[in-house]
PDB file of C-alpha atoms and ligand atoms in Angstrom:
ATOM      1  CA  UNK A1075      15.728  -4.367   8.824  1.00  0.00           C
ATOM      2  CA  UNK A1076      18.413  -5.770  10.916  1.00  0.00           C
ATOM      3  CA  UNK A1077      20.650  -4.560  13.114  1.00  0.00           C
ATOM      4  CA  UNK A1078      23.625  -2.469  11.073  1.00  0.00           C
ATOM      5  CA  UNK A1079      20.425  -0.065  10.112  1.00  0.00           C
ATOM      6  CA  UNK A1080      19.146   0.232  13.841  1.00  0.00           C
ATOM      7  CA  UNK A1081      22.516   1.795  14.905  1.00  0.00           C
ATOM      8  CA  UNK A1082      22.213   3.685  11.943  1.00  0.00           C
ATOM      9  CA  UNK A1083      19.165   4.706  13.301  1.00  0.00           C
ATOM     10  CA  UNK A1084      20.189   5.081  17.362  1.00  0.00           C
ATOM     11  CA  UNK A1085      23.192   6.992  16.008  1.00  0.00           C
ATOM     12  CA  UNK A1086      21.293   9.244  14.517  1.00  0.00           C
ATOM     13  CA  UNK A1087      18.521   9.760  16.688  1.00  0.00           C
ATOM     14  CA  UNK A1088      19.911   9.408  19.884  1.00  0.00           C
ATOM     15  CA  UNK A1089      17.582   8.267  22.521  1.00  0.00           C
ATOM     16  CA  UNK A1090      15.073   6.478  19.871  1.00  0.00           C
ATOM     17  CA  UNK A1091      12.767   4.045  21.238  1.00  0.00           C
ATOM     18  CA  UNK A1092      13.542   1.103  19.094  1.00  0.00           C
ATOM     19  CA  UNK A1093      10.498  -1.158  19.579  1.00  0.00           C
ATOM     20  CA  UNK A1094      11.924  -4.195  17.408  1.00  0.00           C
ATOM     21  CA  UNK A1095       9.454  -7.043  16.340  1.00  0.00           C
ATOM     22  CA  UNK A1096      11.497 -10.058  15.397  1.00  0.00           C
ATOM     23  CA  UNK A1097       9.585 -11.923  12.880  1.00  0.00           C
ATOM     24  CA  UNK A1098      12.526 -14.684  12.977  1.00  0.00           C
ATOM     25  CA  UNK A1099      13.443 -17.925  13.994  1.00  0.00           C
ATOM     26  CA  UNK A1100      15.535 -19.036  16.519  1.00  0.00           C
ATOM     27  CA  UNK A1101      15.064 -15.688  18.529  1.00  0.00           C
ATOM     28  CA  UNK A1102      16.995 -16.657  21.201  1.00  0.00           C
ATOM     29  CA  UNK A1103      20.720 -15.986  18.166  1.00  0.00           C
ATOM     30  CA  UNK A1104      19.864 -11.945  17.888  1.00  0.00           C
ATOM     31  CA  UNK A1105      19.490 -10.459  21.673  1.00  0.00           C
ATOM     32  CA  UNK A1106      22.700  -9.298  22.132  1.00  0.00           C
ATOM     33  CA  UNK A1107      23.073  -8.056  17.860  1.00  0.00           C
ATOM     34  CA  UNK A1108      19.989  -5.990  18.813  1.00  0.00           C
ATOM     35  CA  UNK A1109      20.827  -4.882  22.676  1.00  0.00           C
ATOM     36  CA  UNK A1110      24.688  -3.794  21.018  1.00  0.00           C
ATOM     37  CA  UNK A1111      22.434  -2.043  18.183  1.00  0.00           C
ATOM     38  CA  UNK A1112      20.376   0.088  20.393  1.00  0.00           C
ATOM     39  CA  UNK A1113      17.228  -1.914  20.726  1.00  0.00           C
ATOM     40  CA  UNK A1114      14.742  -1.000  23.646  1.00  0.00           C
ATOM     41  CA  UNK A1115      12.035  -3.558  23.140  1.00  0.00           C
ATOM     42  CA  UNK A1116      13.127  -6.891  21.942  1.00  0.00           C
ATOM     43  CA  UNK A1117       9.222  -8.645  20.992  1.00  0.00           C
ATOM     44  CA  UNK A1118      10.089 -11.966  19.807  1.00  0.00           C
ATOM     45  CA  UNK A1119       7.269 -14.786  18.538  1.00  0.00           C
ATOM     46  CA  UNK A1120       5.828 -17.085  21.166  1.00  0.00           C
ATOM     47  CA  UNK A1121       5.504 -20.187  18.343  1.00  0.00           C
ATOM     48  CA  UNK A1122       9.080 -19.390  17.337  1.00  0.00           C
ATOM     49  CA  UNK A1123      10.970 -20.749  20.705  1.00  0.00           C
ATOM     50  CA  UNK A1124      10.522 -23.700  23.414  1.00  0.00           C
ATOM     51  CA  UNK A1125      11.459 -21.722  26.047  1.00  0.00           C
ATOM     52  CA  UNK A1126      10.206 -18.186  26.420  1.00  0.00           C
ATOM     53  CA  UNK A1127      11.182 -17.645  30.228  1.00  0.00           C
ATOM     54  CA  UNK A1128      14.844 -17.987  29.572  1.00  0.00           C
ATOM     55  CA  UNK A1129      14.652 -15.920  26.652  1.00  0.00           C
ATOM     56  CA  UNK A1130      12.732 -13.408  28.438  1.00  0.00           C
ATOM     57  CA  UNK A1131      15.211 -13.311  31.266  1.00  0.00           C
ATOM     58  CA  UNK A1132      18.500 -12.700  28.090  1.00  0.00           C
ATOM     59  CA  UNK A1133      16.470 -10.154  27.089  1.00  0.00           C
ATOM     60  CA  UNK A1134      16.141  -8.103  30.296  1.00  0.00           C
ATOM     61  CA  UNK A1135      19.528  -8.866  31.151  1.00  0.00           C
ATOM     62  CA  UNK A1136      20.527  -6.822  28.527  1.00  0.00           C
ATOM     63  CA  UNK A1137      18.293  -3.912  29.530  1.00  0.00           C
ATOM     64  CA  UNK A1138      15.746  -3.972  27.133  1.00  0.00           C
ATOM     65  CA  UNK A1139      12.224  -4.867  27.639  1.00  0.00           C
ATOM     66  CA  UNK A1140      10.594  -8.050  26.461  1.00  0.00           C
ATOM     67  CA  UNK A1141       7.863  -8.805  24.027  1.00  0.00           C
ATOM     68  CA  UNK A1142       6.201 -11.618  23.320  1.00  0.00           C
ATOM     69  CA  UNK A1143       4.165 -11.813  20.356  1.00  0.00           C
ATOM     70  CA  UNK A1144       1.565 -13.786  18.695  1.00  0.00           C
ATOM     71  CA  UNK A1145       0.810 -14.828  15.158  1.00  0.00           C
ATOM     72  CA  UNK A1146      -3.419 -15.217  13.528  1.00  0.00           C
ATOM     73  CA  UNK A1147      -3.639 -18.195  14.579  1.00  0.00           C
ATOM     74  CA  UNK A1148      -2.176 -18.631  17.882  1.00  0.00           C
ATOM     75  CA  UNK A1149      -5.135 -18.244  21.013  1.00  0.00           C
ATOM     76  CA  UNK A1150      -4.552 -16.159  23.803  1.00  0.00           C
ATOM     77  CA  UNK A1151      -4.483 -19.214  25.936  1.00  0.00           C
ATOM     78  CA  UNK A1152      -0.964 -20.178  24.238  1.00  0.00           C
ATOM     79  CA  UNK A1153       0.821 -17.123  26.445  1.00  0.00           C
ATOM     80  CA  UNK A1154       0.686 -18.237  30.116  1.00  0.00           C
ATOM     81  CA  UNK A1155       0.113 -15.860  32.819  1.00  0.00           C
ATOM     82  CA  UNK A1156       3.686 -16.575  33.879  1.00  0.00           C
ATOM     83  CA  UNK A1157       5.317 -15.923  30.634  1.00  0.00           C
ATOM     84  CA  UNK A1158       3.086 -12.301  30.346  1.00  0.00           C
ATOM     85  CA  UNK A1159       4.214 -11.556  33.668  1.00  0.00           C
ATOM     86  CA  UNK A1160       7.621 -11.525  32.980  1.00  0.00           C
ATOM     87  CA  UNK A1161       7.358  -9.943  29.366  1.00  0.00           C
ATOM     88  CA  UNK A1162       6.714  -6.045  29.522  1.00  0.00           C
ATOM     89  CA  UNK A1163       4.499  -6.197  26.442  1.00  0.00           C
ATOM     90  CA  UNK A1164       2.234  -8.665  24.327  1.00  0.00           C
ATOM     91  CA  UNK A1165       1.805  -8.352  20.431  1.00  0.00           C
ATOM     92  CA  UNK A1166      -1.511  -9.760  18.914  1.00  0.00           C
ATOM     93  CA  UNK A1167      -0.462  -9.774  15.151  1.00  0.00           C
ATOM     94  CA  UNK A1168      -3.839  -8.728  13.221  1.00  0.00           C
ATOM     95  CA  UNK A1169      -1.954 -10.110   9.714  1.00  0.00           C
ATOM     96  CA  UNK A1170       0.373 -12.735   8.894  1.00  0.00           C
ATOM     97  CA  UNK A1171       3.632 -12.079   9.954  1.00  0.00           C
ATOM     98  CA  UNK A1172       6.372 -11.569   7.060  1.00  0.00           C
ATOM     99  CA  UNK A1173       3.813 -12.367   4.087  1.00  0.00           C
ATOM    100  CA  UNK A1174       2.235  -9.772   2.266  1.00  0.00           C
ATOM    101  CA  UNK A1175      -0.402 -10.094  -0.884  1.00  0.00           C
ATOM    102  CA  UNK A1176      -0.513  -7.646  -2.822  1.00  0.00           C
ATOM    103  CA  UNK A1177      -3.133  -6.061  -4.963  1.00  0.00           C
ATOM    104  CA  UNK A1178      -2.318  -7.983  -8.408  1.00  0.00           C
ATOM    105  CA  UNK A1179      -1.753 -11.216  -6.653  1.00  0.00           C
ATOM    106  CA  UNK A1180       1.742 -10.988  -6.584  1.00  0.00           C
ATOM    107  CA  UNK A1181       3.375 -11.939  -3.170  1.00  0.00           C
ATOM    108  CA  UNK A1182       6.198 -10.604  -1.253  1.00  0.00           C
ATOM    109  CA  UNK A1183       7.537 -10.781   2.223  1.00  0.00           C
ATOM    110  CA  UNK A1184       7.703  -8.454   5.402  1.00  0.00           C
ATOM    111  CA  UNK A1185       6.009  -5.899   3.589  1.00  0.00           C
ATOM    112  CA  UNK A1186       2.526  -4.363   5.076  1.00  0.00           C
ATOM    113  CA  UNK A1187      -0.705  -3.643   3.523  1.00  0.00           C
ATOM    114  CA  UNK A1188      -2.189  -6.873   4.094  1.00  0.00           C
ATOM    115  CA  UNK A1189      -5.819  -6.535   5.698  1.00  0.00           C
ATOM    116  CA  UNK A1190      -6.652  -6.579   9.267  1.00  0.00           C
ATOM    117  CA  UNK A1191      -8.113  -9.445  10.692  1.00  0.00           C
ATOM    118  CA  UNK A1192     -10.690  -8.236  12.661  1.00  0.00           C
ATOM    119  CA  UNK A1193     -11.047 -12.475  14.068  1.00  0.00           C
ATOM    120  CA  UNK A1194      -7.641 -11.446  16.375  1.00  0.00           C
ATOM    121  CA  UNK A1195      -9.220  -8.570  18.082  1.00  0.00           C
ATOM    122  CA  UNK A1196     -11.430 -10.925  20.769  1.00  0.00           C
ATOM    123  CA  UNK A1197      -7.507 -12.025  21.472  1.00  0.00           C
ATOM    124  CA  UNK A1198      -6.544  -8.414  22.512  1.00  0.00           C
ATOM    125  CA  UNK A1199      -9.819  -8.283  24.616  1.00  0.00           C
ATOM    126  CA  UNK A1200      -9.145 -11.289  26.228  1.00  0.00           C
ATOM    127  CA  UNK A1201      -5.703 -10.500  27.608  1.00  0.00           C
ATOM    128  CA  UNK A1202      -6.560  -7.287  28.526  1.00  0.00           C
ATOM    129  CA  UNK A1203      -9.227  -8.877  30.950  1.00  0.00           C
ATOM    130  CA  UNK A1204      -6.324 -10.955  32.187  1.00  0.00           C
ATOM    131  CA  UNK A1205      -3.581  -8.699  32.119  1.00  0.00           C
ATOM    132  CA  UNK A1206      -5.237  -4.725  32.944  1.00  0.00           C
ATOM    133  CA  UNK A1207      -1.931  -2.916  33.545  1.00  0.00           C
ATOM    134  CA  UNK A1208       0.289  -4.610  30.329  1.00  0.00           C
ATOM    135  CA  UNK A1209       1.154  -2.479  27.341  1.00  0.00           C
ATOM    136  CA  UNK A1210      -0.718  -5.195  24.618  1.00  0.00           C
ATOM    137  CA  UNK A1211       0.402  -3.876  20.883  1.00  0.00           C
ATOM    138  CA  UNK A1212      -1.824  -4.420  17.720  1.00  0.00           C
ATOM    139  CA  UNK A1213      -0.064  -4.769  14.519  1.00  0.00           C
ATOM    140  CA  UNK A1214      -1.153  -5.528  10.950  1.00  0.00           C
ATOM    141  CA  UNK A1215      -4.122  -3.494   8.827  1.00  0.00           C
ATOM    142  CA  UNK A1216      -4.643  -1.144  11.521  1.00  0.00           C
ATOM    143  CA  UNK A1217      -5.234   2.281  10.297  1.00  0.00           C
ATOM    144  CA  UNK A1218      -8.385   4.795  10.934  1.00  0.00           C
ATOM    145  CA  UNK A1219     -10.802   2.179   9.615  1.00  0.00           C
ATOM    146  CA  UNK A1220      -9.866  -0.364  11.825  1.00  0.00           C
ATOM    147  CA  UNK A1221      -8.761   1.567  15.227  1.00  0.00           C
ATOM    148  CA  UNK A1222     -11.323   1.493  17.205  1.00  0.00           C
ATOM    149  CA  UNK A1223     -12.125  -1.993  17.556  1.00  0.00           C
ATOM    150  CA  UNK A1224      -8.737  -2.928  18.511  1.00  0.00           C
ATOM    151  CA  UNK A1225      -8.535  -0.050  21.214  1.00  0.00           C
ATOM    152  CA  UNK A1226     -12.123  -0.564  22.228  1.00  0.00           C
ATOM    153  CA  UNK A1227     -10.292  -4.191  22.938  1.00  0.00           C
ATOM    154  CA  UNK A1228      -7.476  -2.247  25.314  1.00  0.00           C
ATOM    155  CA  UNK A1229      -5.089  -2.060  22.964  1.00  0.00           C
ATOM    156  CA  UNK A1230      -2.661   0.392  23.762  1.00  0.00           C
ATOM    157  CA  UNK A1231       0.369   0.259  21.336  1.00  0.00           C
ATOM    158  CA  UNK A1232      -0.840   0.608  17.831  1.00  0.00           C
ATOM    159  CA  UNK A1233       1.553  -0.145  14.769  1.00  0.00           C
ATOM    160  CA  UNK A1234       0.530   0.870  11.590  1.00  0.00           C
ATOM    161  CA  UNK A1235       2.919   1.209   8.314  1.00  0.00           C
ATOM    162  CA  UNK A1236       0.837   1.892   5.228  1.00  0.00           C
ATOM    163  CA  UNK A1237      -2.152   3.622   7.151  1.00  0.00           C
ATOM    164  CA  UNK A1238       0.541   6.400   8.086  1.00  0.00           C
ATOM    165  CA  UNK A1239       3.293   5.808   5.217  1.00  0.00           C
ATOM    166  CA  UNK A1240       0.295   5.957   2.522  1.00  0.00           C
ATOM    167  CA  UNK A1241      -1.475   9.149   4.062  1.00  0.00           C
ATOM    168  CA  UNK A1242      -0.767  12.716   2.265  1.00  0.00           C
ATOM    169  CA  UNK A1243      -0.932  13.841   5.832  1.00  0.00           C
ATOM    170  CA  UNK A1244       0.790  11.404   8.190  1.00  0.00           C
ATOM    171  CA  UNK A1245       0.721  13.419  11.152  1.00  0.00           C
ATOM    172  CA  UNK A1246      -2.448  13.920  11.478  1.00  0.00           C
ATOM    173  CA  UNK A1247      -2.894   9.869  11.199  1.00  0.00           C
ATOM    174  CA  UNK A1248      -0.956   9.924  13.801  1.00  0.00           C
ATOM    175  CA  UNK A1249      -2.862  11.934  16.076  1.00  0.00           C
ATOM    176  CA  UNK A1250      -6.022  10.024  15.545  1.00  0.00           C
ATOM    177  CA  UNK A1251      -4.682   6.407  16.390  1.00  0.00           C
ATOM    178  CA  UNK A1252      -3.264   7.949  19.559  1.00  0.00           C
ATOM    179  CA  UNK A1253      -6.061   9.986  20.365  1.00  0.00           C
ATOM    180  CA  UNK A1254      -8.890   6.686  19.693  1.00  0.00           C
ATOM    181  CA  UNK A1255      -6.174   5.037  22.073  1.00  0.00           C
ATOM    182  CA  UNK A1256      -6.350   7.746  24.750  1.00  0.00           C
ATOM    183  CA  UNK A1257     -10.309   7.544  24.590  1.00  0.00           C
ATOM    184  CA  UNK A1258     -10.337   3.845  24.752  1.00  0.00           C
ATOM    185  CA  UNK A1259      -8.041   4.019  27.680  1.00  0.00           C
ATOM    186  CA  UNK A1260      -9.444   6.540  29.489  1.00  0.00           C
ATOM    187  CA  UNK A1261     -13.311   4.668  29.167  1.00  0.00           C
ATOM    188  CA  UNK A1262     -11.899   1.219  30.106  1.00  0.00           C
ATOM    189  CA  UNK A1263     -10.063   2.534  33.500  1.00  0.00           C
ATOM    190  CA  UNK A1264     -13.180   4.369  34.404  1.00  0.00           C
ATOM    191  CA  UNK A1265     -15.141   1.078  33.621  1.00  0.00           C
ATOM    192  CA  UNK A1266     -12.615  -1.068  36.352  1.00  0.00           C
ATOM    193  CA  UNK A1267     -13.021   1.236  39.023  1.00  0.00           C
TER     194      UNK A1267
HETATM  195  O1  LIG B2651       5.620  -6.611   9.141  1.00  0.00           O
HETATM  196  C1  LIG B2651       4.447  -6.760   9.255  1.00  0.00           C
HETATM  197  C2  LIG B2651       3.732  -7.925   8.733  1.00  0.00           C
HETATM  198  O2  LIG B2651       4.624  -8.774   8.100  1.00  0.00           O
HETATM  199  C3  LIG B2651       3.653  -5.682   9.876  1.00  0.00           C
HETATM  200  O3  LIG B2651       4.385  -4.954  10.822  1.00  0.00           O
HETATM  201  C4  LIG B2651       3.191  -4.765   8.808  1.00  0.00           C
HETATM  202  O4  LIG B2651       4.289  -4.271   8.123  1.00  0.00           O
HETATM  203  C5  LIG B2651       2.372  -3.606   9.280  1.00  0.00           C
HETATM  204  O5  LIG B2651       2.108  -2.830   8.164  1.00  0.00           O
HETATM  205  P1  LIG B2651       0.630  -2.391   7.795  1.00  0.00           P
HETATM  206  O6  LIG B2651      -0.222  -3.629   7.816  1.00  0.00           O
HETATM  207  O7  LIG B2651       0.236  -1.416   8.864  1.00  0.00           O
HETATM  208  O8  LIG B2651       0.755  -1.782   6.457  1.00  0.00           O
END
């Protein structure tokens, strides 16, 4: 999805929060196609750039926040207190970015339904313990099955495609991943003080 359908999208739903996860190269080229398009959160991927700061900085200066995001196999250790300072959230990716396999082996990309990799949760865990007050976002596999242990980790921005695009009731999917969230939270702030 690039940025003609966003302002599709911020055209007809004014005021939209357009959290948009650039699974791309070169990050640095599509800040201002994305700002002009109505982006809010630009989340781009720490192994896909030198120089995060700067690119952090373009992003604010064009009003929206900053993500920074990380793939499987990337540690925790790879985002640097400064860089998740300046970035307003941090993305553990709990699947392969842009790769999906599908159930009769075929393979096609920047599709979901791949399944969660439950070896990237200690990664939310551990930047939570280093970073209490940042929004730190979960994507990939994460549905009801797999909610809790990424919220019992402190994450507090949950994507999930086919866990809610799949369900006969989406809303009520919904409801649950925020509501495991809002438990989570809660437990872990009464745990710091
Ligand atoms: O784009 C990607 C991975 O390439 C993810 O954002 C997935 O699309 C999330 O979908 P589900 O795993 O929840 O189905």
């Amino acid at each position: 999805m690039g940025a003609p359908i966003l302002s599709c999208v911020s055209k007809g739903i004014p005021g939209i929060f357009m959290d948009c996860h650039m699974m791309v190269a070169q990050p640095e080229k599509w800040v201002d196609d994305i700002a002009d398009a109505g982006g809010a959160l630009y989340c781009f991927h720490l192994e896909a750039t030198t120089d995060p700061l700067p690119l952090i900085d373009a992003i604010h200066a064009r009003k929206m926040k900053a993500g920074v995001a990380i793939s499987p196999d990337t540690p925790s250790t790879a985002i640097t207190d400064e860089v998740a300072e300046s970035a307003d959230m941090l993305l553990v990716m709990t699947v392969y970015p842009e790769f999906t396999i599908r159930s009769n082996a075929s393979a096609s990309a920047g599709r979901g339904g791949q399944k969660f990799l439950e070896r990237c949760v200690p990664k939310v865990s551990e930047l939570r313990a280093r970073f209490p007050n940042k929004d730190i976002e979960v994507d990939g596999g994460v549905g009801p099955k797999t909610i809790d242990v990424c919220a019992d980790a402190g994450s507090n921005v949950i994507v999930a495609g086919t866990a809610i695009f799949g369900a006969s009731e989406p809303e009520n999917v919904i409801a649950l991943l925020k509501a495991k969230v809002e438990i989570a939270q809660a437990k872990i702030a009464a745990q710091r003080s």
